[in-house]
């Protein structure tokens, strides 16, 4: 794949899925100087046609048309989760590189089966854990890796959505741990790759329809690394003050913290209060806009240079293993040992 990518001026890329996240990817693909957005595929043909027309691509309601295009170099998969494995394997059969939104699937055994099927293909595959590419989080990670705070002892991750997703989405999401916490579990592994224990608690404190779906609206997860490090993750499906995304790394020689982001850095001072700031960014589309662009840059770089795609398929599988363990722990009240489970 690397030689094919290097031989063309631009990579011909197809987009599978034209929903909310698909439109984010479409805009970034169309704007990237190293990419030609060739196809937009979605069974919702009106949506696919609208996005394709906006960016000068072809549209189709069937991915068969996409995989029949011999000029294609890569696919970006942001269709519904149950379609991911099928599309990954179809891309592998054609030798196409893949950028796939999380999760790979909600069923870990199906994910393991897909991993076996991909072994012989050897295609470049990147998982869409875009938060690794957020400028603030990435810089914090680099500084931890450089030893600025000594030995990392405790990582604290806070992630709260401004409002819960609609009931239909919640019902099909796989639950808070596989849908929401999975991003934070990948971030935990970004800093501490070798997690051995998972303890989680879930609660229903404000949403009847989330409880009715058998899911939690709030969660707290504690992870333990092989060398004794701790990770604490705090999640909520609502936040009255906006999209709350923070990261803190505490070590033997100090602490590093990445705070929330507002549209401006202006602070207001007056008789009613001081240091009043703009609200936080409204949701992930705005908060992680730069992360999505940097993620795509890294994907293109990997294809052009032949360097490994990271995060890769195994990172996606590991995050799901941890999410499953968190769900089990929250249900049973027991700590779940995942030592060795990530290597299966």
XYZ file of C-alpha atoms in Angstrom:
344
model
C 0.000 0.000 0.000
C 2.832 2.390 0.851
C 4.342 2.086 -2.627
C 0.986 2.649 -4.298
C 0.295 5.717 -2.145
C 3.734 7.171 -2.840
C 3.287 6.728 -6.587
C 0.292 9.053 -6.883
C 0.072 12.795 -6.408
C -3.075 12.527 -4.339
C -4.712 9.634 -2.522
C -8.115 8.684 -3.866
C -10.308 8.212 -0.811
C -13.896 7.057 -0.348
C -16.067 8.095 2.565
C -18.512 5.490 3.916
C -21.195 7.273 5.901
C -22.532 10.805 5.458
C -24.109 11.469 8.827
C -22.935 13.941 11.446
C -19.413 12.574 11.863
C -19.236 11.672 8.179
C -19.709 15.328 7.290
C -16.825 16.298 9.552
C -14.605 13.816 7.744
C -15.919 14.910 4.346
C -14.943 18.533 4.962
C -11.477 17.532 6.166
C -10.921 15.097 3.289
C -11.964 17.685 0.717
C -9.690 20.324 2.255
C -6.615 18.107 2.535
C -3.984 18.816 -0.144
C -2.946 15.168 -0.329
C -6.418 13.735 -0.873
C -8.995 13.501 -3.625
C -12.411 12.742 -2.146
C -13.605 10.312 -4.810
C -16.763 8.760 -3.345
C -19.393 9.323 -0.675
C -21.351 6.141 0.057
C -24.445 5.912 2.227
C -27.705 3.923 1.951
C -29.364 7.283 2.643
C -28.771 8.325 -0.946
C -30.060 11.872 -0.543
C -27.558 12.525 2.221
C -24.711 10.937 0.234
C -25.643 12.987 -2.815
C -25.767 16.217 -0.851
C -22.307 15.718 0.651
C -20.804 14.492 -2.612
C -22.184 17.476 -4.533
C -20.763 19.861 -1.964
C -17.235 18.533 -2.475
C -17.233 17.357 -6.078
C -17.260 13.630 -5.354
C -19.376 10.797 -6.743
C -22.166 9.420 -4.587
C -23.684 5.978 -4.214
C -26.076 4.102 -1.998
C -23.951 0.953 -2.171
C -20.370 0.386 -1.043
C -20.115 -2.201 -3.870
C -19.571 0.754 -6.207
C -16.785 2.025 -3.968
C -14.917 -1.273 -3.803
C -15.261 -1.751 -7.567
C -13.214 1.409 -8.179
C -9.699 0.234 -9.060
C -8.265 3.734 -8.627
C -9.104 3.882 -4.914
C -6.335 4.053 -2.266
C -8.224 4.249 1.037
C -11.604 4.365 2.740
C -12.769 6.351 5.739
C -15.455 4.426 7.628
C -17.914 6.431 9.700
C -21.063 4.428 9.046
C -23.061 2.808 11.898
C -20.999 0.537 14.151
C -22.586 -2.782 13.009
C -21.234 -2.140 9.499
C -17.598 -1.540 10.479
C -16.283 -5.118 10.399
C -17.871 -5.867 7.031
C -16.443 -2.688 5.504
C -12.986 -3.204 7.025
C -12.840 -6.728 5.627
C -14.083 -5.569 2.223
C -11.368 -2.913 2.170
C -8.757 -5.481 3.189
C -9.814 -7.756 0.341
C -9.065 -4.882 -2.025
C -5.801 -3.918 -0.290
C -7.168 -0.508 0.695
C -6.001 1.485 3.699
C -8.664 2.224 6.339
C -9.427 4.987 8.795
C -12.307 3.689 10.923
C -14.344 5.439 13.578
C -14.627 3.736 16.954
C -15.659 1.179 18.019
C -14.687 -1.595 15.628
C -17.782 -3.466 16.801
C -19.737 -3.946 20.021
C -18.970 -7.695 20.105
C -15.376 -8.434 21.124
C -15.445 -11.893 19.562
C -16.434 -10.406 16.223
C -13.546 -7.965 16.596
C -11.113 -10.809 17.294
C -12.409 -12.646 14.240
C -11.863 -9.552 12.134
C -8.310 -9.282 13.469
C -7.574 -12.822 12.293
C -9.046 -12.067 8.875
C -6.874 -8.973 8.559
C -3.623 -10.687 9.521
C -2.814 -11.846 5.986
C -3.944 -8.619 4.283
C -1.510 -6.379 6.135
C -3.375 -3.194 5.211
C -2.684 0.114 6.992
C -5.546 0.677 9.446
C -6.002 3.574 11.831
C -8.703 3.762 14.499
C -10.499 7.072 14.945
C -9.484 7.825 18.521
C -9.078 11.444 17.561
C -8.444 12.732 21.082
C -4.871 11.466 20.868
C -4.393 14.212 18.253
C -5.917 17.066 20.244
C -3.131 19.680 20.421
C -3.360 20.113 24.201
C -3.650 16.410 25.026
C -0.903 15.469 22.565
C 1.438 18.109 24.006
C 0.721 16.904 27.532
C 1.480 13.336 26.476
C 4.782 14.387 24.906
C 5.828 16.218 28.064
C 4.960 13.244 30.267
C 6.907 10.946 27.942
C 9.868 13.347 28.105
C 9.970 12.913 31.910
C 8.898 16.431 32.836
C 6.872 15.239 35.838
C 9.043 12.234 36.650
C 7.309 8.896 37.033
C 3.620 9.085 36.105
C 1.582 7.999 39.127
C -1.991 9.107 38.465
C -3.863 10.152 35.349
C -7.237 11.852 35.800
C -9.647 12.099 32.856
C -12.906 14.052 33.010
C -15.391 13.809 30.152
C -18.941 15.118 30.445
C -21.340 15.662 27.558
C -23.474 18.813 27.585
C -26.689 16.776 27.191
C -27.614 13.132 26.703
C -28.068 11.697 23.244
C -31.606 10.878 22.036
C -33.261 7.700 23.279
C -32.888 5.919 19.926
C -29.142 6.539 19.937
C -28.739 5.377 23.536
C -30.644 2.158 22.810
C -28.229 1.213 20.013
C -25.023 2.645 21.501
C -23.819 -0.397 23.403
C -23.942 1.497 26.695
C -21.975 4.345 28.208
C -18.744 2.356 28.597
C -18.576 1.183 24.956
C -19.910 4.427 23.496
C -18.557 7.263 25.647
C -15.956 5.948 28.086
C -14.174 4.073 25.291
C -12.525 7.348 24.219
C -11.211 7.838 27.749
C -10.078 4.218 27.972
C -8.019 4.728 24.839
C -6.605 7.941 26.309
C -5.668 5.993 29.432
C -3.784 3.447 27.309
C -2.126 6.291 25.379
C -0.369 7.183 28.632
C -0.317 3.793 30.373
C -0.492 1.011 27.774
C -0.403 -1.922 30.195
C -3.661 -1.861 32.196
C -4.241 -4.870 34.464
C -7.382 -4.061 36.498
C -10.681 -2.287 35.903
C -13.143 -1.147 38.557
C -16.250 0.763 37.498
C -19.429 2.147 38.997
C -22.450 3.329 37.070
C -25.402 5.378 38.289
C -28.736 6.708 37.097
C -29.113 10.155 38.583
C -31.064 12.230 36.062
C -32.353 10.364 32.977
C -35.309 7.997 33.087
C -35.009 6.961 29.439
C -31.345 6.054 29.819
C -32.239 3.959 32.855
C -35.093 2.433 30.864
C -32.601 1.359 28.212
C -30.598 -0.509 30.873
C -27.758 1.988 30.671
C -26.124 4.448 33.077
C -26.117 8.217 32.723
C -23.057 8.660 34.947
C -19.961 6.558 35.523
C -16.672 6.485 37.404
C -13.890 4.098 36.359
C -10.603 3.303 38.053
C -7.831 1.541 36.148
C -4.591 0.138 37.555
C -1.463 -0.166 35.471
C 1.078 -2.954 35.772
C 3.528 -0.679 37.562
C 0.974 0.558 40.096
C -0.175 3.654 38.218
C -3.795 4.706 38.612
C -6.199 6.207 36.108
C -9.487 7.736 37.201
C -12.190 8.459 34.627
C -15.279 10.539 35.386
C -18.163 10.536 32.900
C -21.597 12.116 32.775
C -24.141 12.363 30.002
C -24.950 15.941 31.032
C -23.099 19.070 32.095
C -24.947 22.334 32.795
C -21.884 24.439 31.936
C -20.973 22.851 28.582
C -18.741 20.161 27.133
C -16.320 19.314 29.946
C -13.031 17.796 28.729
C -10.035 17.838 31.074
C -6.877 15.846 31.612
C -4.433 15.846 34.525
C -1.202 13.885 34.863
C 0.377 13.687 38.314
C 3.895 12.409 38.774
C 6.775 12.146 41.208
C 8.178 15.533 40.133
C 5.056 17.542 39.424
C 1.779 17.773 37.588
C 0.561 18.716 34.105
C -3.021 19.728 33.338
C -5.008 20.411 30.167
C -8.123 22.447 30.888
C -11.319 23.096 28.992
C -11.312 25.218 25.853
C -13.473 28.292 25.239
C -13.980 30.105 21.929
C -11.942 33.059 23.253
C -9.637 33.756 26.202
C -11.504 36.938 27.174
C -12.321 37.365 30.866
C -14.882 39.813 32.220
C -14.412 41.700 35.499
C -17.222 43.650 37.138
C -19.230 44.261 40.275
C -21.140 40.983 39.880
C -18.073 38.831 39.570
C -14.562 38.502 38.247
C -12.922 36.328 35.598
C -16.224 35.459 33.920
C -15.363 33.595 30.707
C -17.077 32.439 27.540
C -18.910 29.108 27.788
C -16.923 26.021 26.831
C -17.159 24.707 23.301
C -20.681 23.294 22.780
C -19.780 19.713 21.821
C -17.184 17.386 20.301
C -17.543 18.722 16.748
C -16.217 22.091 17.857
C -13.980 20.997 20.743
C -12.101 18.400 18.714
C -12.152 20.060 15.276
C -8.358 20.411 15.275
C -7.957 16.824 16.493
C -9.924 15.461 13.522
C -7.747 17.433 11.101
C -4.522 16.282 12.757
C -5.766 12.689 12.802
C -6.263 12.814 9.036
C -2.835 14.406 8.578
C -1.272 11.502 10.451
C -3.215 8.930 8.410
C -2.030 10.474 5.133
C 1.535 10.699 6.425
C 1.487 7.000 7.336
C 0.293 6.040 3.856
C 2.811 8.257 2.107
C 5.804 7.166 4.179
C 4.882 3.576 5.022
C 5.088 4.298 8.750
C 2.719 2.440 11.110
C -0.805 3.727 11.639
C -1.383 4.638 15.270
C -3.740 4.156 16.988
C -4.220 0.891 15.135
C -6.625 -2.039 15.131
C -5.159 -3.539 18.313
C -5.731 -0.240 20.133
C -9.366 -0.370 19.093
C -9.658 -3.944 20.320
C -7.933 -3.130 23.625
C -10.266 -0.211 24.306
C -13.281 -2.480 23.767
C -11.810 -5.119 26.114
C -11.520 -2.430 28.793
C -15.022 -1.131 28.062
C -16.443 -4.648 28.415
C -14.560 -5.047 31.699
C -15.932 -1.734 32.949
C -19.476 -2.789 32.073
C -18.946 -6.101 33.886
C -17.508 -4.384 36.947
C -20.326 -1.841 37.142
C -22.897 -4.636 36.912
C -21.306 -7.097 39.329
C -19.617 -4.719 41.764
C -16.316 -6.580 41.354
C -12.931 -5.508 40.075
C -12.141 -7.201 36.751
C -8.632 -8.450 36.043
C -7.751 -7.855 32.379
C -4.152 -9.032 32.604
C -3.486 -10.960 29.421
C -6.923 -10.228 27.975
C -5.549 -7.546 25.681
C -3.240 -10.067 24.013
C -5.879 -12.670 23.119
